[in-house]
PDB file of C-alpha atoms in Angstrom:
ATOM      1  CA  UNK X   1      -1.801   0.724  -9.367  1.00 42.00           C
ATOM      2  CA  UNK X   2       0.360  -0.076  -6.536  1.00 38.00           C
ATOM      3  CA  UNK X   3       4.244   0.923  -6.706  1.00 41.00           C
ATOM      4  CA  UNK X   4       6.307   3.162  -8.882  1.00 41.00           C
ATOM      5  CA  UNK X   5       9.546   1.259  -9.263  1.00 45.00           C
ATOM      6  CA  UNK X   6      10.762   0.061 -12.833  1.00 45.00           C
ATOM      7  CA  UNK X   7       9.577  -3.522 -13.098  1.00 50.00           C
ATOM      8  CA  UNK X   8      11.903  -6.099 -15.541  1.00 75.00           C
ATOM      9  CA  UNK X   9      10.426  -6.432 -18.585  1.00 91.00           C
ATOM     10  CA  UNK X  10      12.923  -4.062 -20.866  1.00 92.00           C
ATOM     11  CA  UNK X  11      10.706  -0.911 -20.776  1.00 94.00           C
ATOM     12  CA  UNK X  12      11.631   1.567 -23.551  1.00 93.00           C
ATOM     13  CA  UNK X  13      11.702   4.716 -21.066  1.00 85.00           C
ATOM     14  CA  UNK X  14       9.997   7.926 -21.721  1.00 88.00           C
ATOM     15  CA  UNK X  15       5.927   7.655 -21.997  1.00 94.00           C
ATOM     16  CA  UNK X  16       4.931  10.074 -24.910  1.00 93.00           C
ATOM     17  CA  UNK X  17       2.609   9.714 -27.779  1.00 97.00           C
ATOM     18  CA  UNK X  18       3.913   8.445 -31.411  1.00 97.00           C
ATOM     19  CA  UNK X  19       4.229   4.671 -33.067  1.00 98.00           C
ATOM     20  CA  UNK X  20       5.373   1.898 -30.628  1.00 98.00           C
ATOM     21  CA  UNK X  21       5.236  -0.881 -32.944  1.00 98.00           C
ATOM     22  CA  UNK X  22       4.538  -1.159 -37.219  1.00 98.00           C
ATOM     23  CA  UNK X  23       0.918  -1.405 -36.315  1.00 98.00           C
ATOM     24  CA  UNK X  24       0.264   0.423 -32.754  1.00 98.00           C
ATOM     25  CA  UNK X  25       0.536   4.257 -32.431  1.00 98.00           C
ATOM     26  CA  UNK X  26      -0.200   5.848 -28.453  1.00 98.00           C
ATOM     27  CA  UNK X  27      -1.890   8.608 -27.838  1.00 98.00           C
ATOM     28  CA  UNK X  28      -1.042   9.297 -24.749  1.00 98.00           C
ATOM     29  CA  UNK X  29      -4.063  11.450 -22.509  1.00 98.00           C
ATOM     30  CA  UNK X  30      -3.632  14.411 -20.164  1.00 98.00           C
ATOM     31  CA  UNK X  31      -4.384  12.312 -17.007  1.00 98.00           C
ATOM     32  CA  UNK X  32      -1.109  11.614 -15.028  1.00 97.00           C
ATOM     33  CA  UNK X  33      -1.604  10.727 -11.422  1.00 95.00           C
ATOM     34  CA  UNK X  34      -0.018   8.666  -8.827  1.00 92.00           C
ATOM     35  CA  UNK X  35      -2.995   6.141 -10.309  1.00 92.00           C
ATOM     36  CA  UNK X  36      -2.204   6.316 -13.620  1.00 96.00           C
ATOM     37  CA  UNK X  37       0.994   6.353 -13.993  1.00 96.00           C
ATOM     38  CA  UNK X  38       2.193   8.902 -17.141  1.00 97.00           C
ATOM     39  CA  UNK X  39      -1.672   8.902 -17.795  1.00 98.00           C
ATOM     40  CA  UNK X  40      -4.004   6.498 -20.229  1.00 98.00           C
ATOM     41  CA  UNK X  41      -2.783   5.194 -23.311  1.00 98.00           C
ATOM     42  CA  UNK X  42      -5.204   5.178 -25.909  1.00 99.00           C
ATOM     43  CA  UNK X  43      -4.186   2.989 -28.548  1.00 99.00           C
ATOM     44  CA  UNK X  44      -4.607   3.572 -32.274  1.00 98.00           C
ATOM     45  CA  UNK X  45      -3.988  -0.091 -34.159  1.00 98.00           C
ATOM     46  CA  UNK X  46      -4.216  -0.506 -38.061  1.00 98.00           C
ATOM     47  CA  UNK X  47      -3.086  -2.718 -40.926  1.00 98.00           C
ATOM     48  CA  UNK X  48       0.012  -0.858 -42.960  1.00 97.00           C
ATOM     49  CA  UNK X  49      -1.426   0.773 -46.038  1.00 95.00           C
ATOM     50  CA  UNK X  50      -5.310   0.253 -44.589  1.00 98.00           C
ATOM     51  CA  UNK X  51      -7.340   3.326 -44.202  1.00 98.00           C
ATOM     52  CA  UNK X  52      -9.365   1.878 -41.262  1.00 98.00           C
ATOM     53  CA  UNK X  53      -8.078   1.896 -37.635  1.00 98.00           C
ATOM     54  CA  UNK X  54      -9.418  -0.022 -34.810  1.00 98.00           C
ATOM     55  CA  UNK X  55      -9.199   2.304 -31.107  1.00 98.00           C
ATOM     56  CA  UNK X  56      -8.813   0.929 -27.757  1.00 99.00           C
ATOM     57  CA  UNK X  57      -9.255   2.593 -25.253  1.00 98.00           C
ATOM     58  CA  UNK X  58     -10.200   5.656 -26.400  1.00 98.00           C
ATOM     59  CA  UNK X  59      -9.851   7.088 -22.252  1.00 98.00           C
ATOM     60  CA  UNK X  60     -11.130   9.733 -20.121  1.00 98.00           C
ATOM     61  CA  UNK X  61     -14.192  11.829 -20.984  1.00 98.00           C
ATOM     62  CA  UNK X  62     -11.588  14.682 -22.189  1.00 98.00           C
ATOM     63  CA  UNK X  63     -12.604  15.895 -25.867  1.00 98.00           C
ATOM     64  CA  UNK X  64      -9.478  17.221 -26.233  1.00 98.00           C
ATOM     65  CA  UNK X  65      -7.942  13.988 -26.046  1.00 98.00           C
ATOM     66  CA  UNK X  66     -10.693  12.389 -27.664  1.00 98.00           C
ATOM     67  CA  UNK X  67     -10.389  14.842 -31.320  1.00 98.00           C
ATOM     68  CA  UNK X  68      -6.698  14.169 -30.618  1.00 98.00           C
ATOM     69  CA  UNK X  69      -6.860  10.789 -30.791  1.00 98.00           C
ATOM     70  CA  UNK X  70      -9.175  11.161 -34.365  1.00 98.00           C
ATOM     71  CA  UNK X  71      -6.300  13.923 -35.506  1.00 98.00           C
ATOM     72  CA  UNK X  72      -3.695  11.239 -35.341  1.00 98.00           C
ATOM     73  CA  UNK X  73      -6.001   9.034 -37.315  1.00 98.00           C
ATOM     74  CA  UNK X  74      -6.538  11.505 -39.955  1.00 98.00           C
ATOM     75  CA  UNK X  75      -2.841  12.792 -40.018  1.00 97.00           C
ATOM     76  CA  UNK X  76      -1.845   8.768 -40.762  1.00 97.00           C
ATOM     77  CA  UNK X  77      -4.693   8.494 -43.379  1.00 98.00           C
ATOM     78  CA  UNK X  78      -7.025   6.628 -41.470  1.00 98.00           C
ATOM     79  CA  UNK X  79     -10.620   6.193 -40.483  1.00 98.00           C
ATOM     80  CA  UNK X  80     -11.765   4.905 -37.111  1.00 98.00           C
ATOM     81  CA  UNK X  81     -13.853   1.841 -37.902  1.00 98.00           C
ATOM     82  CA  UNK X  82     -14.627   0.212 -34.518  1.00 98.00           C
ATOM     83  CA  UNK X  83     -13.352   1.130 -30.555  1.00 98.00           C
ATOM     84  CA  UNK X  84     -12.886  -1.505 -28.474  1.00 98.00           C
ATOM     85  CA  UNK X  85     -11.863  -1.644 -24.384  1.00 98.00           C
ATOM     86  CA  UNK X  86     -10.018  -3.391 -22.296  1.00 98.00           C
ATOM     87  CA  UNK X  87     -12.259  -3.231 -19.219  1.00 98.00           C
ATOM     88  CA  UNK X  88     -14.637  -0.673 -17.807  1.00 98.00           C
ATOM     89  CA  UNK X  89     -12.977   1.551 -15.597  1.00 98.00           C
ATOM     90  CA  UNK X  90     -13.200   5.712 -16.206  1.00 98.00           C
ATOM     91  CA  UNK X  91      -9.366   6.242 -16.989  1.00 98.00           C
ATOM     92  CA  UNK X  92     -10.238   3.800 -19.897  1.00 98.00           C
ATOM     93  CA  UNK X  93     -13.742   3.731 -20.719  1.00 98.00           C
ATOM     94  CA  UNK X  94     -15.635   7.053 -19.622  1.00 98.00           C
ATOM     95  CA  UNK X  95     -14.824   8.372 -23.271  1.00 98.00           C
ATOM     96  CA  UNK X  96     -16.169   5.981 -24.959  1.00 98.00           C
ATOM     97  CA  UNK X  97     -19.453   7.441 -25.580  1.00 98.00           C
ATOM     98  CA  UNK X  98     -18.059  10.618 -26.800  1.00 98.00           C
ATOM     99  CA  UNK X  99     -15.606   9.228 -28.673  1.00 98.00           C
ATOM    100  CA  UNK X 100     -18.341   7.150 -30.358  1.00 98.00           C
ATOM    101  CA  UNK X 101     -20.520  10.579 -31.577  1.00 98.00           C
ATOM    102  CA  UNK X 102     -17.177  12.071 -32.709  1.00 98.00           C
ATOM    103  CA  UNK X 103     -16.527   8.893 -34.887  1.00 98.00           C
ATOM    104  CA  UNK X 104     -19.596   7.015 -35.440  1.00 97.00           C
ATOM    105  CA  UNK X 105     -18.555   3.862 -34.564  1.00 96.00           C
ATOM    106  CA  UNK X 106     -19.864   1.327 -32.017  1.00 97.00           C
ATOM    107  CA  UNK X 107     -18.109   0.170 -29.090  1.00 98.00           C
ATOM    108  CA  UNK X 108     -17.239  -3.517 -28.238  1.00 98.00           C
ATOM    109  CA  UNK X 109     -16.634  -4.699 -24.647  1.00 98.00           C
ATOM    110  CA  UNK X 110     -16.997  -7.562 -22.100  1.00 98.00           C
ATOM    111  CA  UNK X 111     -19.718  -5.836 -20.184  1.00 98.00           C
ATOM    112  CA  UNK X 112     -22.993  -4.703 -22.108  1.00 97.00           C
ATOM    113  CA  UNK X 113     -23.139  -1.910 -19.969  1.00 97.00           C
ATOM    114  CA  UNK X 114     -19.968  -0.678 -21.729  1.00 97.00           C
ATOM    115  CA  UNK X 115     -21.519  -1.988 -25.031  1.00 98.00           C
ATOM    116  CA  UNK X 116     -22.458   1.117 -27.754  1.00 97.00           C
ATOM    117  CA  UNK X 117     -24.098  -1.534 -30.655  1.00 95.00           C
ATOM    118  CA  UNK X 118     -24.988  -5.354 -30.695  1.00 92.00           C
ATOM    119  CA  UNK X 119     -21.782  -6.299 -30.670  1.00 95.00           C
ATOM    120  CA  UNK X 120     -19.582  -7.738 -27.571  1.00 97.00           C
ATOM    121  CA  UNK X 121     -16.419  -9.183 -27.106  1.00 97.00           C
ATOM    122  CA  UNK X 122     -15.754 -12.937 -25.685  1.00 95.00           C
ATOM    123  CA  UNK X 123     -12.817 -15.092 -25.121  1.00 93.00           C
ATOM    124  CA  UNK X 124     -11.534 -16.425 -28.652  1.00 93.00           C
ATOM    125  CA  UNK X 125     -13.267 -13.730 -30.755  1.00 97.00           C
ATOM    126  CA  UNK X 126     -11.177 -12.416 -33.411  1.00 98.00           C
ATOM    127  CA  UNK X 127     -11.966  -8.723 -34.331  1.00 98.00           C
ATOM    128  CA  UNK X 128     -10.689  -8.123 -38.245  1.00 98.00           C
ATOM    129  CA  UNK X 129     -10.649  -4.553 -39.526  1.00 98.00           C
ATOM    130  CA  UNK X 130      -8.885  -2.928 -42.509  1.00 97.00           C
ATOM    131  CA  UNK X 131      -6.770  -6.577 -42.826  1.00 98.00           C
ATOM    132  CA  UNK X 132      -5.600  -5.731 -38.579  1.00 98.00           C
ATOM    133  CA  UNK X 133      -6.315  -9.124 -36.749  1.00 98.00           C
ATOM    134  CA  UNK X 134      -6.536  -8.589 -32.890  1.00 98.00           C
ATOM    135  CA  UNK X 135      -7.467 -12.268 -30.734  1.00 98.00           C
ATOM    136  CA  UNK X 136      -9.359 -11.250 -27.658  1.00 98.00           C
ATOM    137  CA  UNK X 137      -7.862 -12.432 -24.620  1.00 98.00           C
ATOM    138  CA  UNK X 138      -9.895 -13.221 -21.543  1.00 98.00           C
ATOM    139  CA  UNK X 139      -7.657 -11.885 -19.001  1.00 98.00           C
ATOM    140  CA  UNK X 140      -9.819 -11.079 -15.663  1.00 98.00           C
ATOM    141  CA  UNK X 141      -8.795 -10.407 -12.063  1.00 98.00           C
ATOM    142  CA  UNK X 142      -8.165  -7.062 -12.501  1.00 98.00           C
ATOM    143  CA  UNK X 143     -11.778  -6.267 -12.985  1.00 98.00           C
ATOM    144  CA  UNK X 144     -14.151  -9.314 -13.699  1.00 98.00           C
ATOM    145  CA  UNK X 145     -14.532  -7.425 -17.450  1.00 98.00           C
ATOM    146  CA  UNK X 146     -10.835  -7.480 -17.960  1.00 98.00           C
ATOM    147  CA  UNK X 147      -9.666  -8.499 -21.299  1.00 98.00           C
ATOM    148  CA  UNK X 148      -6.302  -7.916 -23.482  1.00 98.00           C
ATOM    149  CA  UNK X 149      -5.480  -7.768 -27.389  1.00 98.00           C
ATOM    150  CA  UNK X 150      -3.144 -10.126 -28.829  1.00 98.00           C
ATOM    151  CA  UNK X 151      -1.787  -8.607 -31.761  1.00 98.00           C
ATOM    152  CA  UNK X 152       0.434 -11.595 -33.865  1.00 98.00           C
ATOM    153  CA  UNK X 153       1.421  -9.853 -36.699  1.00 98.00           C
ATOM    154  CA  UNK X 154       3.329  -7.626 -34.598  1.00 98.00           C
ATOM    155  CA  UNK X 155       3.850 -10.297 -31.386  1.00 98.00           C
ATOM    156  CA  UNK X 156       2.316  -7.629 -29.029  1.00 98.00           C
ATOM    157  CA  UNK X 157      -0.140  -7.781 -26.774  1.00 98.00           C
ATOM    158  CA  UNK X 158      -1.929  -4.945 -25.676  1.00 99.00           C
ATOM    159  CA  UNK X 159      -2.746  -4.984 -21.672  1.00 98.00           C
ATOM    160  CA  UNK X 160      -4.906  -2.434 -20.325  1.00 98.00           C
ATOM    161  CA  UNK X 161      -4.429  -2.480 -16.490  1.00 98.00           C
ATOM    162  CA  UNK X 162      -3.726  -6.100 -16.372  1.00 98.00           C
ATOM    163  CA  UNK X 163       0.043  -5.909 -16.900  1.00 98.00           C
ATOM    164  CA  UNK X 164       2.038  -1.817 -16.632  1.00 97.00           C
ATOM    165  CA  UNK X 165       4.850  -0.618 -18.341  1.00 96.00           C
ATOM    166  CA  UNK X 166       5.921   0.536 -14.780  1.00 93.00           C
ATOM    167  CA  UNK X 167       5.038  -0.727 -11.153  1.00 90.00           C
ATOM    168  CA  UNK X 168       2.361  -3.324 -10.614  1.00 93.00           C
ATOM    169  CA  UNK X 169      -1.592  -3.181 -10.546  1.00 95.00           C
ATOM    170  CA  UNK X 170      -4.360  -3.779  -8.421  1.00 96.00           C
ATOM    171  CA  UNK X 171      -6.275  -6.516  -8.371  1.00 97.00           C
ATOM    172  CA  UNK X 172      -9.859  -4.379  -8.024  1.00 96.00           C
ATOM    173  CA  UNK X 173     -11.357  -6.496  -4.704  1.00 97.00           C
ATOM    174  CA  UNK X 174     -14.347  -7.053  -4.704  1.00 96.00           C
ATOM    175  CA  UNK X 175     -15.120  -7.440  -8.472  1.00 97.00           C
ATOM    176  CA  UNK X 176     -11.590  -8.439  -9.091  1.00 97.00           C
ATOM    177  CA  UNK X 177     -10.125 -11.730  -7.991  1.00 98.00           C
ATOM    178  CA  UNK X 178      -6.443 -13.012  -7.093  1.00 98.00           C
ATOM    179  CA  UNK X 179      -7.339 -16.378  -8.316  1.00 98.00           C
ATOM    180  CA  UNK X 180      -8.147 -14.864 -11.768  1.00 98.00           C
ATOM    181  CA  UNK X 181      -5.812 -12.686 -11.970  1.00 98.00           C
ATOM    182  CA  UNK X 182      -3.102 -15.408 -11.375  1.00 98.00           C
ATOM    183  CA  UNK X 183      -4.568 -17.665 -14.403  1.00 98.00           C
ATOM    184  CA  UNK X 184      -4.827 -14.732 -16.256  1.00 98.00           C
ATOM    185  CA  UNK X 185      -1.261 -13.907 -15.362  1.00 98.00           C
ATOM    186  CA  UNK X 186       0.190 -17.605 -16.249  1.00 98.00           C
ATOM    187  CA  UNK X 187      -2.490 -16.796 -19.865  1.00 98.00           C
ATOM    188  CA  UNK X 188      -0.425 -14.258 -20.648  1.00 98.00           C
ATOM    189  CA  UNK X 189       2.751 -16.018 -20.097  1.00 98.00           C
ATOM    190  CA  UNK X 190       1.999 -18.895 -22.363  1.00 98.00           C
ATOM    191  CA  UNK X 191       1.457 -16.301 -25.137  1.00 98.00           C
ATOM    192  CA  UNK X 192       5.202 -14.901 -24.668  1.00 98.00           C
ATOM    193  CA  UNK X 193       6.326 -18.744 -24.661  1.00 98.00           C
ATOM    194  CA  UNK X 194       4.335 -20.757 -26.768  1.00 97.00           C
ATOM    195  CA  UNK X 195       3.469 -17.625 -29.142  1.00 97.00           C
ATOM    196  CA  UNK X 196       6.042 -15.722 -29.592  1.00 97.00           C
ATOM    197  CA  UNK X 197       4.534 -12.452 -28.187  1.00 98.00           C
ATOM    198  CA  UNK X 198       7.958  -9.773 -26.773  1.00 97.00           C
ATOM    199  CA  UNK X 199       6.154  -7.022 -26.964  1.00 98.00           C
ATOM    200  CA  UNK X 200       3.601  -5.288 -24.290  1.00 98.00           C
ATOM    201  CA  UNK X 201       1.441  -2.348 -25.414  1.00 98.00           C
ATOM    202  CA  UNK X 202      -0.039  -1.585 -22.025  1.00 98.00           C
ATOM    203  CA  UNK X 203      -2.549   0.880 -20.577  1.00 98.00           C
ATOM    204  CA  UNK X 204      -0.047   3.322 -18.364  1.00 98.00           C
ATOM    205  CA  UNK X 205       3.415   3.300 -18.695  1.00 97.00           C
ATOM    206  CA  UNK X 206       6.126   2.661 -21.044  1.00 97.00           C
ATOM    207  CA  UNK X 207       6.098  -0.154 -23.881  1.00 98.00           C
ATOM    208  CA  UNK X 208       8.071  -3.392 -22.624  1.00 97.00           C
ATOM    209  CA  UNK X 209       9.914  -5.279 -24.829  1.00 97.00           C
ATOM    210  CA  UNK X 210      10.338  -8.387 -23.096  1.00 97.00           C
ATOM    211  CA  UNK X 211       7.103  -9.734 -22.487  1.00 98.00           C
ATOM    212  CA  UNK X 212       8.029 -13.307 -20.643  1.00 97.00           C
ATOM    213  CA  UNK X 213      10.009 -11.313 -18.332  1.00 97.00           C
ATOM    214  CA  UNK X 214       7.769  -8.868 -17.358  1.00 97.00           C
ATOM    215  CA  UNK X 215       5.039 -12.053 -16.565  1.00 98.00           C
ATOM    216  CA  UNK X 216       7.011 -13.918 -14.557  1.00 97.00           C
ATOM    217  CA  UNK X 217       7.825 -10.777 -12.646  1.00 97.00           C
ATOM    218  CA  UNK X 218       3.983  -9.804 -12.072  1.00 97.00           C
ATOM    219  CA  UNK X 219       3.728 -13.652 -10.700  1.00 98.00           C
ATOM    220  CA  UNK X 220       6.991 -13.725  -8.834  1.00 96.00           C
ATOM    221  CA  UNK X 221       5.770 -10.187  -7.174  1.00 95.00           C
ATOM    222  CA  UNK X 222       1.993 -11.772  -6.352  1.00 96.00           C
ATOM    223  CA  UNK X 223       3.434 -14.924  -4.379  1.00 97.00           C
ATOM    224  CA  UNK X 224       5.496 -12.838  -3.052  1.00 96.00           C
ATOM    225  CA  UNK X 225       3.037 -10.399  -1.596  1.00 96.00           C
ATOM    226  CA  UNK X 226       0.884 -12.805  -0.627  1.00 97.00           C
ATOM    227  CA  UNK X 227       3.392 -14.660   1.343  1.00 97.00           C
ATOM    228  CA  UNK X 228       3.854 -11.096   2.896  1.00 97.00           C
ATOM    229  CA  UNK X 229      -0.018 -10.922   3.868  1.00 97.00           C
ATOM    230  CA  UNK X 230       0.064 -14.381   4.789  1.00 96.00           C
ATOM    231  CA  UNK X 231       2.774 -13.819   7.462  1.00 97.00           C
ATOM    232  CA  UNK X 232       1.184 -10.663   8.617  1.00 97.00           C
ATOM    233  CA  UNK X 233      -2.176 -12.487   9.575  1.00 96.00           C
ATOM    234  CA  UNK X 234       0.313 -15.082  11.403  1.00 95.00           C
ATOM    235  CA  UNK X 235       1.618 -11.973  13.129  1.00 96.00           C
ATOM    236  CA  UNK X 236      -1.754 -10.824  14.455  1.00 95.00           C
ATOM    237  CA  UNK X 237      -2.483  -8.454  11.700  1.00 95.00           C
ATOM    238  CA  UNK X 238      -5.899  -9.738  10.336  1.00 90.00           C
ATOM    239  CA  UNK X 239      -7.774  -6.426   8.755  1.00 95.00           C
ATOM    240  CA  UNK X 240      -7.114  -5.104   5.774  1.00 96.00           C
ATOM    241  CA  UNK X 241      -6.150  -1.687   6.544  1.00 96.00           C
ATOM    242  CA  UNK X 242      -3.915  -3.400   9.308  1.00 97.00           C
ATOM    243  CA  UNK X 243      -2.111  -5.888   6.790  1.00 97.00           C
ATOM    244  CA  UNK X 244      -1.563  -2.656   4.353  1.00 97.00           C
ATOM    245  CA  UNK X 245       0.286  -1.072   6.961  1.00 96.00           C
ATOM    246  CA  UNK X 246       2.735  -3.611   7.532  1.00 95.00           C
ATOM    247  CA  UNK X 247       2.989  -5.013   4.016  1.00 95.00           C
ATOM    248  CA  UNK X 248       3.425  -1.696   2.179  1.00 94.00           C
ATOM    249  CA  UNK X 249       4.580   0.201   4.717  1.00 91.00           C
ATOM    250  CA  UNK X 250       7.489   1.085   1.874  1.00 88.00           C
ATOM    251  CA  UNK X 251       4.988   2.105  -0.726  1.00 88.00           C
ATOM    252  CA  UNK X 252       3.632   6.047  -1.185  1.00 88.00           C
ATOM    253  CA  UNK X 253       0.744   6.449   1.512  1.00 91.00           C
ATOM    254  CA  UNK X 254      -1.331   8.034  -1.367  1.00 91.00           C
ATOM    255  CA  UNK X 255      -1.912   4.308  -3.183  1.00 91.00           C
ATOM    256  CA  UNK X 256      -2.732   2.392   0.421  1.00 94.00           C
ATOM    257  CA  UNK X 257      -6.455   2.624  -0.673  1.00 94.00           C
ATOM    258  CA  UNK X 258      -6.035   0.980  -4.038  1.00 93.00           C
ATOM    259  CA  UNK X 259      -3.693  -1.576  -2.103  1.00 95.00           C
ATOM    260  CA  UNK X 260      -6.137  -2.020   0.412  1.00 96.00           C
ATOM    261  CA  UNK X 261      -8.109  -3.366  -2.651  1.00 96.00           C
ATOM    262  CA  UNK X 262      -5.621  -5.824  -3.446  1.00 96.00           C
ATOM    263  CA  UNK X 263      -4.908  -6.998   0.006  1.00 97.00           C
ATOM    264  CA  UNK X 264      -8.851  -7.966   0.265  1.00 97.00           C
ATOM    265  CA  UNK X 265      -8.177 -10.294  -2.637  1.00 97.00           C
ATOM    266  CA  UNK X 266      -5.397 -11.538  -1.277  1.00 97.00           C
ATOM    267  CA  UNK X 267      -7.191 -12.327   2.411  1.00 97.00           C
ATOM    268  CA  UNK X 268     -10.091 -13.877   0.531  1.00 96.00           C
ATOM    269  CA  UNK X 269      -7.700 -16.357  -1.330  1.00 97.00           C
ATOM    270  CA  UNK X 270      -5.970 -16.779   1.221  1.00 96.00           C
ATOM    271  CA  UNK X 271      -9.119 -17.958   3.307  1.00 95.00           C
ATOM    272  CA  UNK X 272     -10.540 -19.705   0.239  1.00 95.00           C
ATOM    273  CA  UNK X 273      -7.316 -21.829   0.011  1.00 93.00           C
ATOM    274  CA  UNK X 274      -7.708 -22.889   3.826  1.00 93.00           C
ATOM    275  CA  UNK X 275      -4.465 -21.130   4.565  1.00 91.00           C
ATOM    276  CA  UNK X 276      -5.823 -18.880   6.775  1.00 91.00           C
ATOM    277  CA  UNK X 277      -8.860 -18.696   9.210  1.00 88.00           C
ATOM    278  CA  UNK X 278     -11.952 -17.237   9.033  1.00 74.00           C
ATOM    279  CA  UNK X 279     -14.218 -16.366   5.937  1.00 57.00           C
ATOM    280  CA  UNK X 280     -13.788 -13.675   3.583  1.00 41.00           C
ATOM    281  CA  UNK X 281     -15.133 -10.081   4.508  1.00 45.00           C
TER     282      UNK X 281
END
């Protein structure tokens, strides 16, 4: 994740575990780091009055996050039925297997490599649990596997890494992609305005409650970072650890490694779109 600044999009504050919407309850894990932000959010979704509760994200290989996550299930009366993810990445996904024994459930993702069961997840499936409806969203750029959860009944859509409740993410070069990202990006948007999604349940960071704002932000800040690499190249500045330098030169040194990532994507649109010379590296 690149940046720490607030981004618009009316986040609620204070990361900490506890309901965030009728339906979605955080449990929040112990891995806080320049990277991730207040740490993973590991969602716990379920119909009101259901005893079955669909998990995403279930985290970090951490069992005492893990058996926290099933305590919060048990103190709310629930069962987890089914764990799903948002993409494959450790902060996310390296629990997954453990949370699995400790539940006996399978796990649904993009990638079969991620995949505990016969069951996947594609663009358009609809995963119904305990009366919960979640629409999968194809959402890559990020990572190629990227996906998000819309959740209608309570116009929230959860994001993984694809959109934060603080600061703005990677785009994961060379398995992630600026091009996808940015139709992923505009996806998203057209669930705010043509569905009536306000809400954003995201991976790290607080819960936003405006949703269209905090989309159009994320593809205000992209043009406006790649016009930023664009003029750099123009400048003479035409590696990627050279470009990061000048570009984020106001960001924490720490994250110029993950922004190095992004600013890879950015060259290789950039030289995909004939806008600047040369091939991608």
């Amino acid at each position: 994740m690149t940046g720490a600044g607030v981004l618009p999009g009316q986040p609620r504050g204070v990361v900490t575990s506890g309901p965030a919407t009728a339906r979605a309850v955080n449990v929040l894990a112990p891995n806080a780091s320049p990277m991730t932000l207040d740490g993973t959010n590991t969602w716990l979704v379920s119909e009101p009055g259901s005893d079955l509760a669909v998990v995403i994200d279930p985290g970090p290989l951490d069992d005492a996050h893990l058996r926290a996550v099933v305590a919060a299930a048990e103190r709310a009366g629930k069962r987890v039925a089914l764990t799903l993810l948002t993409h494959g990445h450790p902060d996310h996904a390296e629990g997954a297997g453990r949370f699995a024994e400790l539940t006996g459930t399978k796990v649904r993702a993009l990638d079969p490599a991620l995949r505990l069961g016969d069951e996947g997840l594609a663009a358009g499936d609809v995963v119904r649990t305990g009366g919960l409806e979640l629409r999968v969203v194809p959402t890559p750029g990020h990572t190629s596997d990227s996906l998000c959860f819309h959740l209608p009944a309570d116009r929230a859509v959860l994001t993984g890494d694809t959109v934060l409740g603080r600061g703005t993410t990677v785009v994961a070069h060379p398995d992630g992609r600026l091009g996808d990202y940015l139709d992923s990006l505009r996806r998203l948007r057209s669930l705010a305005v043509d569905d009536g999604v306000h809400t954003v349940l995201p991976g790290h960071g607080p819960v936003l409650e405006d949703a269209q704002g905090a989309f159009e932000y994320y593809l205000a800040h992209r043009a406006h970072r790649l016009a930023q690499v664009e003029t750099a190249v123009e400048n003479g500045f035409t590696t990627a650890e050279a470009v990061v330098a000048q570009v984020y030169a106001d960001v924490d040194r720490s994250l110029w490694p993950a922004a190095e990532w992004s600013v890879r994507a950015q060259l290789e649109y950039l030289r995909d779109h004939g806008l600047i010379p040369g091939r991608p590296e």
